[in-house]
Amino acid sequence: MRPLLGCLALAALVSPCVACPAPCSCSAKKNGRLLAECAYRELRDVPRGLSPNVTILTLSANRLGRLGRASLAEVPELQSLWLGYNHISAVEPGTFSALPQLKNLDLSHNRLAEFPWQDLRNLSALQILKLSNNRLAAVPGGAFGGLRELRSLWLNDNELTTLARGTFEALPALAQLQLFHNPFNCSCKLFWLKEWAESTSAVLSRAGSTLCAAPARLRGRPVADIPGRLCVAPSARLTYLSGPAHAAPRDGLTLTLHCSVAGSPPPEIRWRIQTAGRRVDIHGPTAAKPGRQRFVAFKNGTMAIPNFGKDDEGTYTCLAVNDVGSRDVSVNVALAGSENPAEELPRDDPQAGHPGGHSCSKGDELDPSGMGEKLVIVYHVPREARSGAGAPEFRLGILPLALGLLL
């Protein structure tokens, strides 16, 4: 009986090694992990028959060309997966998402032009990700969101020309990043990377070899040395103008807002209009477009609202956008009745009578140094107070609401 029990005990100890495909060698590590060594075997597919207890799988230096969703289904407890130096050109989405314990993933030296980035959402334990020496031309924004344990990321020797702003900001544990030998286009879209590299504690390995391939004037220059004067975040200032004080009976007031912007490269001007009944987003000028426009945007940053009425009350926001960032400035516009023009109503100014208080007149600038929002009030003179000619009369005033200007 004792010899039989001894044999059973020995079988229990070595049983994890029994489920091992013929091309591989399997062994238990001192820490209890099970290693399946399948490297340098000329394999064209992931071998079948692996033990579900395998935590380390080495498939480096084979002839694997594609990974399907079922390729790794037998080894759900994998912690380390080494697939470097193969011919892998395609990975089916879902291949890695079923490996929640994965800590190390090496796909370097393959032929990947696409990668199932969505699989990374399930790999919260991942610490090392090697995608170097592939053919990746893009990394989607937010690709690394949720990888809070990732310490080392290798993206060098690919075909990356740019990276989305904030690509690495969701990686609090990142200690090493490799980006060298990519053909980066050092436009201002990539300027954020220079700023990030200067502020992060992570090491940008071989930063001197992380070079610009374009534009021509920066070719061969390190990405971290993009001149700051070439890339300046936008600034924006908003001013207003009223239409003529006297207009023909058929004409109403045209409210005109003007947005002055600065930055490098020159910012694009956009408008966002929020009234009680709708929201309108305007990207670029509309003045040259066919048809009647309720809100007319001009190339020079001017916005005109002809026949301004109660339905047009709301918040008007100018957005200045370039490759470095964006800036916005807003003003609330309302319609009110009064027998006096706004310039003659200083008592309605909450700042009147206080040091530094002031009221604004037609054409004034909305001071961006304020603390909140300003309210522009369009004054409509009642019929009984109009001039003898009977023509409608409008004045435009501004009441600074102690909220300041919203930036």
mmCIF file of N, CA and C in Angstrom, residues 339-348 359 395:
data_model
loop_
_atom_site.group_PDB
_atom_site.id
_atom_site.type_symbol
_atom_site.label_atom_id
_atom_site.label_comp_id
_atom_site.label_asym_id
_atom_site.label_seq_id
_atom_site.Cartn_x
_atom_site.Cartn_y
_atom_site.Cartn_z
ATOM 1 N N GLU A 339 -35.910 103.689 -21.737
ATOM 2 C CA GLU A 339 -35.987 104.978 -22.419
ATOM 3 C C GLU A 339 -34.625 105.633 -22.516
ATOM 4 N N ASN A 340 -33.673 105.085 -21.844
ATOM 5 C CA ASN A 340 -32.335 105.675 -21.840
ATOM 6 C C ASN A 340 -31.331 104.683 -22.383
ATOM 7 N N PRO A 341 -30.341 105.135 -23.120
ATOM 8 C CA PRO A 341 -29.289 104.232 -23.593
ATOM 9 C C PRO A 341 -28.453 103.751 -22.427
ATOM 10 N N ALA A 342 -27.808 102.626 -22.611
ATOM 11 C CA ALA A 342 -27.046 102.014 -21.519
ATOM 12 C C ALA A 342 -25.948 102.905 -21.004
ATOM 13 N N GLU A 343 -25.377 103.745 -21.929
ATOM 14 C CA GLU A 343 -24.270 104.598 -21.500
ATOM 15 C C GLU A 343 -24.713 105.595 -20.432
ATOM 16 N N GLU A 344 -26.031 105.794 -20.330
ATOM 17 C CA GLU A 344 -26.541 106.750 -19.360
ATOM 18 C C GLU A 344 -27.138 106.067 -18.130
ATOM 19 N N LEU A 345 -26.800 104.776 -17.978
ATOM 20 C CA LEU A 345 -27.343 104.028 -16.849
ATOM 21 C C LEU A 345 -26.239 103.479 -15.949
ATOM 22 N N PRO A 346 -25.329 104.328 -15.459
ATOM 23 C CA PRO A 346 -24.240 103.805 -14.624
ATOM 24 C C PRO A 346 -24.756 103.205 -13.321
ATOM 25 N N ARG A 347 -25.951 103.640 -12.857
ATOM 26 C CA ARG A 347 -26.446 103.111 -11.584
ATOM 27 C C ARG A 347 -26.768 101.621 -11.688
ATOM 28 N N ASP A 348 -26.963 101.116 -12.916
ATOM 29 C CA ASP A 348 -27.235 99.698 -13.085
ATOM 30 C C ASP A 348 -25.974 98.856 -13.083
ATOM 31 N N SER A 359 -18.277 101.430 -16.446
ATOM 32 C CA SER A 359 -19.262 100.897 -17.383
ATOM 33 C C SER A 359 -18.660 100.967 -18.765
ATOM 34 N N ARG A 395 -30.306 100.874 -28.841
ATOM 35 C CA ARG A 395 -28.992 101.160 -28.278
ATOM 36 C C ARG A 395 -28.450 99.872 -27.684
#
